[in-house]
Tab-separated table of C-alpha atoms in Angstrom:
chain	number	residue	atom	x	y	z
W	1	MET	CA	-23.705	4.897	26.636
W	2	LEU	CA	-26.065	5.179	23.672
W	3	TYR	CA	-26.151	1.380	23.435
W	4	TYR	CA	-27.728	1.117	26.888
W	5	LEU	CA	-30.097	4.031	26.226
W	6	PHE	CA	-31.546	2.545	23.046
W	7	ARG	CA	-31.717	-0.959	24.435
W	8	TYR	CA	-33.809	0.516	27.261
W	9	LEU	CA	-36.025	2.368	24.769
W	10	GLU	CA	-36.499	-0.834	22.785
W	11	GLN	CA	-38.815	-2.252	25.417
W	12	PHE	CA	-41.227	0.624	24.683
W	13	GLY	CA	-41.385	-0.307	21.007
W	14	ILE	CA	-39.599	2.798	19.744
W	15	SER	CA	-38.847	2.362	16.064
W	16	GLY	CA	-35.194	1.800	15.138
W	17	SER	CA	-33.969	1.152	18.679
W	18	HIS	CA	-33.472	-2.551	17.910
W	19	LEU	CA	-30.683	-1.638	15.486
W	20	TRP	CA	-28.363	-1.039	18.442
W	21	SER	CA	-28.259	-4.771	19.128
W	22	TYR	CA	-26.448	-5.302	15.813
W	23	ILE	CA	-22.679	-5.206	16.023
W	24	SER	CA	-22.391	-4.179	12.356
W	25	PHE	CA	-24.600	-1.110	12.918
W	26	ARG	CA	-22.659	0.113	15.955
W	27	SER	CA	-19.284	-0.643	14.323
W	28	LEU	CA	-20.044	1.429	11.236
W	29	LEU	CA	-21.326	4.258	13.439
W	30	ALA	CA	-18.049	4.128	15.377
W	31	LEU	CA	-16.053	4.218	12.130
W	32	VAL	CA	-17.914	7.261	10.825
W	33	ALA	CA	-17.851	9.045	14.156
W	34	ALA	CA	-14.097	8.524	14.527
W	35	LEU	CA	-13.502	9.860	11.008
W	36	VAL	CA	-15.582	12.945	11.649
W	37	ILE	CA	-14.069	13.634	15.074
W	38	SER	CA	-10.478	13.248	13.841
W	39	ALA	CA	-11.098	15.500	10.831
W	40	TRP	CA	-12.975	18.159	12.804
W	41	PHE	CA	-10.979	18.098	16.031
W	42	GLY	CA	-7.699	17.762	14.150
W	43	GLU	CA	-8.030	21.145	12.491
W	44	TYR	CA	-8.614	22.956	15.788
W	45	PHE	CA	-5.871	21.000	17.593
W	46	ILE	CA	-3.298	21.885	14.939
W	47	LYS	CA	-4.162	25.580	15.189
W	48	TRP	CA	-4.026	25.412	18.975
W	49	MET	CA	-0.608	23.730	18.933
W	50	ARG	CA	0.754	26.328	16.541
W	51	ARG	CA	-0.456	29.184	18.710
W	52	HIS	CA	1.265	27.613	21.732
W	53	ASN	CA	4.446	26.768	19.814
W	54	GLY	CA	3.909	23.026	20.343
W	55	THR	CA	6.305	22.043	17.580
W	56	GLU	CA	8.837	19.272	17.299
W	57	ALA	CA	12.519	20.114	17.376
W	58	GLN	CA	13.958	20.587	13.911
W	59	ARG	CA	15.252	17.333	12.537
W	60	ASP	CA	18.913	16.800	11.768
W	61	SER	CA	19.387	17.241	8.021
W	62	ALA	CA	22.247	14.716	8.153
W	63	VAL	CA	19.662	12.052	9.070
W	64	ASP	CA	16.523	13.386	7.430
W	65	PRO	CA	17.136	15.134	4.081
W	66	TYR	CA	13.591	16.504	4.257
W	67	GLY	CA	13.973	17.866	7.771
W	68	VAL	CA	14.240	21.499	6.696
W	69	GLU	CA	10.848	21.286	4.999
W	70	LYS	CA	9.274	20.088	8.279
W	71	LYS	CA	10.472	22.899	10.518
W	72	GLY	CA	7.704	24.234	12.732
W	73	VAL	CA	5.293	21.297	12.268
W	74	PRO	CA	3.251	20.661	15.451
W	75	THR	CA	3.647	17.331	17.272
W	76	MET	CA	1.507	15.339	19.763
W	77	GLY	CA	-1.000	14.547	17.012
W	78	GLY	CA	-1.661	11.305	18.835
W	79	VAL	CA	-4.081	13.302	20.961
W	80	ILE	CA	-6.338	13.561	17.885
W	81	ILE	CA	-6.205	9.791	17.417
W	82	LEU	CA	-6.865	8.986	21.083
W	83	VAL	CA	-9.871	11.303	21.329
W	84	SER	CA	-11.251	9.905	18.086
W	85	ILE	CA	-10.991	6.364	19.481
W	86	VAL	CA	-12.273	6.903	22.997
W	87	VAL	CA	-15.366	9.045	22.238
W	88	PRO	CA	-16.978	6.620	19.711
W	89	CYS	CA	-16.233	3.674	21.986
W	90	LEU	CA	-17.883	5.413	24.916
W	91	LEU	CA	-20.891	6.277	22.754
W	92	PHE	CA	-21.455	2.984	20.909
W	93	GLY	CA	-19.689	0.289	22.920
W	94	ARG	CA	-20.874	-1.863	25.798
W	95	LEU	CA	-18.921	-0.350	28.657
W	96	ARG	CA	-19.459	-3.350	30.942
W	97	ASN	CA	-17.634	-5.617	28.510
W	98	ILE	CA	-14.276	-6.680	29.967
W	99	TYR	CA	-12.527	-6.452	26.575
W	100	MET	CA	-13.791	-2.964	25.863
W	101	ILE	CA	-12.605	-1.878	29.307
W	102	LEU	CA	-9.167	-3.413	28.673
W	103	MET	CA	-8.815	-1.606	25.354
W	104	LEU	CA	-9.849	1.761	26.760
W	105	VAL	CA	-7.440	1.379	29.700
W	106	THR	CA	-4.649	0.441	27.243
W	107	THR	CA	-5.423	3.477	25.084
W	108	VAL	CA	-5.458	5.942	27.961
W	109	TRP	CA	-2.447	4.498	29.785
W	110	LEU	CA	-0.069	4.376	26.839
W	111	GLY	CA	-1.479	7.639	25.512
W	112	ALA	CA	-0.629	9.331	28.808
W	113	LEU	CA	2.863	7.779	28.771
W	114	GLY	CA	3.513	9.072	25.240
W	115	PHE	CA	2.010	12.470	26.103
W	116	ILE	CA	4.467	12.916	28.977
W	117	ASP	CA	7.333	11.949	26.671
W	118	ASP	CA	6.272	14.457	23.996
W	119	TYR	CA	5.723	17.215	26.548
W	120	ILE	CA	9.223	16.751	27.988
W	121	LYS	CA	10.683	16.850	24.476
W	122	MET	CA	8.940	20.163	23.750
W	123	LYS	CA	9.369	21.950	27.057
W	124	VAL	CA	12.291	20.401	28.934
W	125	SER	CA	14.693	18.281	26.929
W	126	LYS	CA	14.678	16.932	23.409
W	127	GLU	CA	15.719	13.540	24.858
W	128	GLY	CA	12.211	13.132	26.282
W	129	LEU	CA	11.212	10.608	28.910
W	130	SER	CA	13.864	8.168	30.024
W	131	PRO	CA	13.753	4.900	27.991
W	132	ARG	CA	13.698	2.995	31.250
W	133	LEU	CA	10.593	4.824	32.441
W	134	LYS	CA	8.826	4.195	29.113
W	135	LEU	CA	9.667	0.512	29.334
W	136	LEU	CA	8.462	0.490	32.939
W	137	GLY	CA	5.116	1.966	31.858
W	138	GLN	CA	4.740	-0.638	29.125
W	139	LEU	CA	5.790	-3.377	31.534
W	140	ILE	CA	3.105	-2.365	34.061
W	141	LEU	CA	0.423	-2.348	31.360
W	142	GLY	CA	1.493	-5.755	29.980
W	143	ILE	CA	1.355	-7.314	33.442
W	144	CYS	CA	-2.089	-5.785	34.131
W	145	VAL	CA	-3.479	-7.048	30.817
W	146	GLY	CA	-2.116	-10.565	31.397
W	147	LEU	CA	-3.398	-10.717	34.955
W	148	THR	CA	-6.837	-9.427	33.927
W	149	LEU	CA	-7.217	-12.122	31.252
W	150	TRP	CA	-6.064	-14.668	33.866
W	151	LEU	CA	-8.212	-13.609	36.801
W	152	SER	CA	-11.340	-12.034	35.302
W	153	PRO	CA	-14.318	-14.455	35.233
W	154	ASP	CA	-15.595	-12.742	32.081
W	155	ALA	CA	-12.483	-13.418	29.993
W	156	VAL	CA	-13.224	-16.966	28.820
W	157	VAL	CA	-13.096	-19.008	25.643
W	158	ARG	CA	-14.969	-21.978	24.272
W	159	GLU	CA	-13.049	-24.656	22.467
W	160	ASN	CA	-14.091	-27.758	20.519
W	161	LEU	CA	-17.207	-26.407	18.858
W	162	SER	CA	-19.164	-29.027	16.909
W	163	ARG	CA	-21.848	-28.940	14.212
W	164	HIS	CA	-24.744	-31.379	14.433
W	165	LYS	CA	-26.828	-32.511	11.482
W	166	THR	CA	-30.558	-32.942	11.934
W	167	MET	CA	-33.425	-33.622	9.551
W	168	VAL	CA	-36.378	-31.259	9.343
W	169	GLU	CA	-39.551	-31.286	7.277
W	170	VAL	CA	-39.788	-28.647	4.533
W	171	THR	CA	-42.549	-27.917	2.023
W	172	THR	CA	-41.564	-27.902	-1.658
W	173	PRO	CA	-43.067	-25.426	-4.197
W	174	ASP	CA	-45.510	-28.082	-5.393
W	175	GLY	CA	-46.907	-28.565	-1.891
W	176	ALA	CA	-45.176	-31.825	-1.026
W	177	THR	CA	-43.247	-32.351	2.193
W	178	THR	CA	-39.786	-33.773	2.342
W	179	GLN	CA	-36.872	-34.214	4.755
W	180	ALA	CA	-33.971	-31.795	4.474
W	181	PRO	CA	-30.764	-31.554	6.501
W	182	ALA	CA	-30.289	-28.658	8.938
W	183	TYR	CA	-27.145	-27.792	10.785
W	184	THR	CA	-26.806	-26.350	14.268
W	185	VAL	CA	-23.704	-25.352	16.103
W	186	SER	CA	-23.525	-26.245	19.763
W	187	TYR	CA	-20.994	-25.994	22.539
W	188	SER	CA	-19.212	-29.229	23.331
W	189	SER	CA	-17.479	-27.590	26.282
W	190	THR	CA	-18.288	-25.058	28.967
W	191	PRO	CA	-16.732	-21.552	29.049
W	192	SER	CA	-13.281	-21.886	30.531
W	193	LYS	CA	-10.203	-19.948	31.488
W	194	SER	CA	-7.616	-21.030	29.024
W	195	THR	CA	-3.990	-20.304	28.119
W	196	VAL	CA	-4.681	-21.541	24.621
W	197	THR	CA	-3.333	-19.679	21.590
W	198	THR	CA	-3.467	-20.213	17.842
W	199	ILE	CA	-0.461	-21.394	15.878
W	200	PRO	CA	-0.703	-20.225	12.244
W	201	PHE	CA	-0.211	-22.623	9.322
W	202	VAL	CA	-0.740	-25.674	11.535
W	203	LYS	CA	-3.790	-27.983	11.188
W	204	ASN	CA	-4.312	-28.855	14.852
W	205	ASN	CA	-3.354	-25.306	15.695
W	206	ASN	CA	-4.355	-24.820	19.324
W	207	PHE	CA	-1.450	-24.641	21.756
W	208	HIS	CA	-1.718	-24.317	25.524
W	209	TYR	CA	1.019	-22.473	27.369
W	210	SER	CA	0.499	-24.894	30.241
W	211	ASP	CA	1.633	-27.766	27.962
W	212	VAL	CA	5.174	-26.473	28.400
W	213	PHE	CA	4.957	-27.401	32.092
W	214	ARG	CA	3.455	-30.888	31.952
W	215	TRP	CA	6.193	-32.065	34.261
W	216	LEU	CA	4.827	-29.823	37.025
W	217	GLY	CA	1.693	-31.894	37.489
W	218	LYS	CA	-1.071	-30.022	39.293
W	219	TYR	CA	0.920	-26.761	39.126
W	220	ARG	CA	1.125	-26.779	35.320
W	221	THR	CA	-1.935	-24.533	34.897
W	222	ALA	CA	-0.620	-21.847	37.227
W	223	ALA	CA	2.766	-22.025	35.539
W	224	GLY	CA	1.098	-21.743	32.142
W	225	TRP	CA	-0.694	-18.567	33.234
W	226	ILE	CA	2.546	-17.062	34.538
W	227	LEU	CA	4.138	-17.788	31.174
W	228	PHE	CA	1.107	-16.232	29.454
W	229	VAL	CA	1.505	-13.026	31.536
W	230	LEU	CA	5.219	-12.844	30.676
W	231	VAL	CA	4.536	-13.391	26.947
W	232	THR	CA	1.776	-10.766	27.034
W	233	THR	CA	4.106	-8.259	28.671
W	234	PHE	CA	6.842	-8.925	26.106
W	235	ILE	CA	4.433	-8.596	23.155
W	236	VAL	CA	2.968	-5.319	24.429
W	237	MET	CA	6.468	-3.834	24.890
W	238	ALA	CA	7.785	-5.167	21.554
W	239	VAL	CA	4.881	-4.012	19.341
W	240	SER	CA	4.552	-0.668	21.142
W	241	ASN	CA	8.244	0.135	20.587
W	242	GLY	CA	8.111	-1.224	17.037
W	243	ALA	CA	5.325	1.174	16.142
W	244	ASN	CA	7.234	3.961	17.831
W	245	MET	CA	10.279	3.307	15.634
W	246	ASN	CA	8.101	3.134	12.527
W	247	ASP	CA	6.834	6.655	13.172
W	248	GLY	CA	9.512	8.500	11.256
W	249	MET	CA	7.838	9.504	7.984
W	250	ASP	CA	4.634	11.287	7.123
W	251	GLY	CA	1.742	8.863	7.219
W	252	MET	CA	3.959	5.789	7.714
W	253	CYS	CA	2.846	4.559	11.132
W	254	ALA	CA	-0.794	5.691	10.769
W	255	GLY	CA	-1.227	3.919	7.432
W	256	ASN	CA	0.452	0.687	8.509
W	257	SER	CA	-1.512	0.627	11.774
W	258	ALA	CA	-4.851	1.176	10.009
W	259	ILE	CA	-4.187	-1.816	7.751
W	260	ILE	CA	-3.265	-4.024	10.694
W	261	ALA	CA	-6.344	-2.854	12.599
W	262	VAL	CA	-8.590	-3.887	9.694
W	263	ALA	CA	-7.099	-7.381	9.738
W	264	LEU	CA	-7.477	-7.665	13.521
W	265	GLY	CA	-11.062	-6.437	13.243
W	266	ILE	CA	-11.834	-9.288	10.810
W	267	LEU	CA	-10.171	-11.801	13.115
W	268	ALA	CA	-12.077	-10.432	16.115
W	269	TYR	CA	-15.388	-10.683	14.242
W	270	VAL	CA	-14.960	-14.347	13.265
W	271	SER	CA	-13.724	-15.160	16.788
W	272	SER	CA	-16.902	-13.652	18.254
W	273	HIS	CA	-19.293	-15.441	15.883
W	274	ILE	CA	-19.986	-19.025	16.931
W	275	GLU	CA	-20.785	-20.378	13.452
W	276	TYR	CA	-17.768	-18.754	11.825
W	277	ALA	CA	-15.563	-19.934	14.690
W	278	GLU	CA	-16.801	-23.498	14.234
W	279	TYR	CA	-16.451	-23.397	10.460
W	280	LEU	CA	-12.902	-22.035	10.610
W	281	ASN	CA	-11.975	-24.293	13.547
W	282	ILE	CA	-10.803	-21.384	15.716
W	283	MET	CA	-11.551	-20.460	19.292
W	284	PHE	CA	-14.869	-18.822	20.081
W	285	VAL	CA	-14.271	-15.838	22.376
W	286	PRO	CA	-17.627	-14.700	23.828
W	287	GLY	CA	-17.868	-10.923	24.142
W	288	SER	CA	-15.057	-10.168	21.690
W	289	GLU	CA	-17.553	-8.635	19.249
W	290	GLU	CA	-17.040	-5.382	21.096
W	291	LEU	CA	-13.463	-5.418	19.766
W	292	VAL	CA	-14.929	-4.954	16.281
W	293	ILE	CA	-16.359	-1.620	17.402
W	294	PHE	CA	-13.021	-0.657	18.865
W	295	CYS	CA	-11.178	-1.682	15.681
W	296	CYS	CA	-13.578	0.370	13.549
W	297	ALA	CA	-13.042	3.379	15.786
W	298	LEU	CA	-9.275	2.866	15.545
W	299	VAL	CA	-9.350	2.606	11.743
W	300	GLY	CA	-11.550	5.679	11.465
W	301	ALA	CA	-9.300	7.660	13.770
W	302	LEU	CA	-6.162	6.689	11.844
W	303	ILE	CA	-7.621	7.392	8.414
W	304	GLY	CA	-8.957	10.740	9.651
W	305	PHE	CA	-5.540	11.539	11.087
W	306	LEU	CA	-3.963	10.817	7.669
W	307	TRP	CA	-5.952	13.806	6.362
W	308	TYR	CA	-3.400	15.954	8.198
W	309	ASN	CA	-0.459	13.548	8.515
W	310	ALA	CA	-0.090	12.470	4.876
W	311	TYR	CA	2.892	13.997	3.080
W	312	PRO	CA	3.571	16.840	3.594
W	313	ALA	CA	2.461	16.504	7.175
W	314	GLN	CA	0.639	19.291	8.984
W	315	ILE	CA	1.151	17.514	12.288
W	316	PHE	CA	3.263	14.663	13.613
W	317	MET	CA	1.876	11.765	15.608
W	318	GLY	CA	4.528	11.855	18.325
W	319	ASP	CA	4.938	9.221	21.007
W	320	THR	CA	1.427	10.077	22.185
W	321	GLY	CA	0.149	8.210	19.153
W	322	SER	CA	2.843	5.695	18.220
W	323	LEU	CA	3.372	4.181	21.671
W	324	SER	CA	-0.365	3.782	22.267
W	325	ILE	CA	-1.170	2.427	18.786
W	326	GLY	CA	1.445	-0.315	19.051
W	327	GLY	CA	0.192	-1.353	22.472
W	328	ILE	CA	-3.412	-1.306	21.256
W	329	LEU	CA	-2.636	-3.650	18.348
W	330	ALA	CA	-0.756	-6.016	20.673
W	331	VAL	CA	-3.574	-6.223	23.225
W	332	LEU	CA	-6.171	-6.746	20.492
W	333	ALA	CA	-4.275	-9.760	19.182
W	334	ILE	CA	-3.723	-11.180	22.675
W	335	ILE	CA	-7.411	-10.979	23.623
W	336	ILE	CA	-8.515	-13.013	20.572
W	337	HIS	CA	-5.589	-15.431	21.099
W	338	LYS	CA	-3.874	-14.540	17.827
W	339	GLU	CA	-0.683	-13.126	19.311
W	340	LEU	CA	1.498	-15.537	17.303
W	341	LEU	CA	0.220	-13.887	14.127
W	342	LEU	CA	1.736	-10.544	15.136
W	343	PRO	CA	5.193	-11.196	13.611
W	344	LEU	CA	3.413	-11.602	10.274
W	345	LEU	CA	0.855	-8.815	10.733
W	346	CYS	CA	3.375	-6.364	12.140
W	347	VAL	CA	6.297	-7.379	9.945
W	348	VAL	CA	7.148	-3.715	9.256
W	349	PHE	CA	7.312	-2.962	12.993
W	350	LEU	CA	9.427	-6.072	13.454
W	351	MET	CA	11.865	-4.991	10.730
W	352	GLU	CA	12.249	-1.600	12.334
W	353	SER	CA	13.017	-3.049	15.790
W	354	VAL	CA	15.420	-5.714	14.494
W	355	SER	CA	17.244	-3.221	12.268
W	356	VAL	CA	17.904	-0.931	15.243
W	357	MET	CA	19.144	-3.784	17.441
W	358	LEU	CA	21.424	-5.137	14.704
W	359	GLN	CA	22.737	-1.684	13.869
W	360	LEU	CA	23.601	-0.884	17.482
W	361	ARG	CA	25.299	-4.216	18.151
W	362	VAL	CA	27.406	-4.123	15.003
W	363	ALA	CA	28.314	-0.439	15.527
W	364	ARG	CA	29.479	-1.090	19.084
W	365	TRP	CA	31.408	-4.168	18.012
W	366	GLY	CA	33.118	-2.128	15.268
W	367	ASN	CA	33.857	0.847	17.548
W	368	ALA	CA	35.619	-1.459	19.991
W	369	ARG	CA	37.952	-2.399	17.144
W	370	GLY	CA	38.403	1.090	15.749
W	371	LYS	CA	36.158	0.512	12.738
W	372	LYS	CA	32.927	2.181	11.573
W	373	LEU	CA	30.722	-0.777	10.698
W	374	ARG	CA	27.018	-0.663	9.860
W	375	VAL	CA	24.531	-3.331	8.760
W	376	PHE	CA	22.287	-0.792	7.004
W	377	LYS	CA	23.076	2.711	5.827
W	378	ARG	CA	20.820	3.965	8.634
W	379	ALA	CA	18.377	2.564	11.159
W	380	PRO	CA	15.441	2.261	11.766
W	381	PHE	CA	15.038	0.385	8.485
W	382	HIS	CA	12.926	3.047	6.719
W	383	ASP	CA	15.759	5.587	7.168
W	384	THR	CA	18.085	3.574	4.946
W	385	PHE	CA	15.959	4.506	1.918
W	386	ARG	CA	16.529	8.251	2.339
W	387	VAL	CA	20.310	8.426	2.565
W	388	LYS	CA	21.690	10.618	-0.208
W	389	PRO	CA	24.831	9.508	-2.114
W	390	GLY	CA	27.950	10.700	-0.322
W	391	GLN	CA	26.063	11.358	2.917
W	392	LEU	CA	28.010	8.670	4.789
W	393	THR	CA	31.677	9.149	5.598
W	394	PRO	CA	34.106	7.309	3.299
W	395	ASP	CA	35.481	5.189	6.144
W	396	THR	CA	32.055	3.752	7.014
W	397	ARG	CA	31.619	0.144	5.884
W	398	VAL	CA	27.998	-0.858	5.187
W	399	PHE	CA	27.172	-4.542	4.790
W	400	ILE	CA	23.807	-3.984	3.036
W	401	ASP	CA	24.444	-1.062	0.733
W	402	TRP	CA	20.955	-0.866	-0.756
W	403	PRO	CA	19.305	1.120	-2.245
W	404	LYS	CA	21.922	3.145	-4.076
W	405	GLY	CA	19.872	6.319	-4.316
W	406	CYS	CA	17.537	8.356	-2.111
W	407	TRP	CA	13.821	7.583	-2.494
W	408	LEU	CA	11.086	10.177	-2.115
W	409	GLU	CA	9.458	9.992	1.319
W	410	SER	CA	5.961	9.497	-0.133
W	411	LYS	CA	7.224	6.526	-2.215
W	412	ILE	CA	8.821	4.896	0.849
W	413	THR	CA	5.603	5.292	2.851
W	414	VAL	CA	3.329	3.826	0.168
W	415	ARG	CA	5.634	0.870	-0.456
W	416	PHE	CA	5.696	0.048	3.250
W	417	TRP	CA	1.897	0.208	3.208
W	418	ILE	CA	1.857	-2.299	0.342
W	419	ILE	CA	4.063	-4.659	2.319
W	420	THR	CA	1.701	-4.419	5.283
W	421	ILE	CA	-1.346	-5.066	3.051
W	422	ILE	CA	0.282	-8.245	1.737
W	423	CYS	CA	1.151	-9.433	5.226
W	424	ALA	CA	-2.363	-8.640	6.547
W	425	ALA	CA	-3.876	-10.671	3.688
W	426	LEU	CA	-1.566	-13.593	4.469
W	427	ALA	CA	-2.533	-13.405	8.153
W	428	ILE	CA	-6.240	-13.700	7.264
W	429	ILE	CA	-5.484	-16.528	4.817
W	430	THR	CA	-3.997	-18.501	7.718
W	431	LEU	CA	-7.602	-19.070	8.884
W	432	LYS	CA	-7.950	-21.627	6.071
W	433	THR	CA	-4.370	-22.662	5.175
W	434	ARG	CA	-3.798	-25.317	7.845
C-alpha cells in the first residue's frame, strides 16, 4: 500500500518518495518491520495464549527426554510468523504483482490449515486434523499454484538473453577521444509461458516439461503443463510436510527455514535482474523482484520468532507455522523455476520425511514377522539424537545404531542449522558450477 502512495507522491516532487522504486529499500524495510512485529507481537501473543491455556499437550518422556521441561509452553506460535510476514508485504509490496498475490494466498491458506489442526489438538483431540484432510488442503493449494502459473498472462519468463557489444566514444583525462566497448543486454525472445525449469550442475541446464511428451505432437505443450501442475502439487505437499516433521525441537524449523529463505531470496533477486540473469545464464523472470521483499519479510519473521522459540522455548511454532513455512518455500522455488534445487536446499526436510517413511515400512515389515525392527533409533531423523542409553527395549533391533549417547537439544539444533547453511551455499554455487 505504501508503495503506491509514495509512487503517487513522487510526481509532486516530494523528497525521498523515489526511494520506494528501489527493491533493496523496500526489502530492507520489510525485513526490519517483520523483526519488530514478531518481537513486539510475540510477547503479547504468548501472554494471551497462557491466559487462555493455549498450551500443547505434554510430550511423552519416552520419546522426548526434555518433555517435562516443556510442560505448559504455549503453541500456535506460527500466528506470530504469519502476521509478521503478511503485514510488511501489504505495506511495502506491489499488491498487483501476480507472484506477491500467490505468496500471500499460500501463506494464508496453509496458515489457516495449520491453525485448524492446532486448535483441534488443543480443544478437541490431541490427534488434530485428519492427515487426509491436511493432504487435501495441500493438494488444493498445489493445484491452484500450478494452474495460476499456467493460465495467468502475467506469469511469464524470458529465455535466451544475449549481450551485445558496441563501441562508444569516451573522453580520456587528457582531453582526447577514443573508442571504448560498451555492453547492453537485450531480449532475444518475447515473454512467454514456459514449462522450463533449471537443472543444477548441468551446463545447458534448461529443461522443458513438455520435452517429455514430444511424441504427442501439437498436444505436447498442454501435456507439459499438466505435468508441471502435478510436479508443483507434489513439491508443495512434500516440502510442507517435511518442514512439519522438522518442527520437533526448539528453534529447529525456524532456523533452517530462515537459512533456506535467504538462499531463495538471492536466487529470486538474480532471476529478476536482467543483467545478472544474462551473466549467470539463467531464466529472467519479470516481476519476481517482489519475491525478494517477501523473502526478507519471511527471514525477519523467522529470526524474530527465534527470540522466543530458541532453547528453552517460550512458545512452539505448531502446525500453523510449520505447514505454511514449508509450502511457502516450495512455492518460492517453483515461481523462479528452481524447484529441482529443493532437494539440496531442503536436505534436512528431505531427511526427516525419508526417515519417517523408512522407519514405518521397516517396522511394519518386522511386525508382520514378529520382530521389532527399526532403521533408526527413532524417527523423524532428529529424534534419533536424543534417545538415552537403555531407552529402547532389548528386543528392538536397530540397523543404524548411531549416535551412542543422547545429545543436548541445543547442540542438535545448531548442527542441523550448519548442515542447512552448507547446502544453501552449495545451491547458490550451482549458479556458476555448470
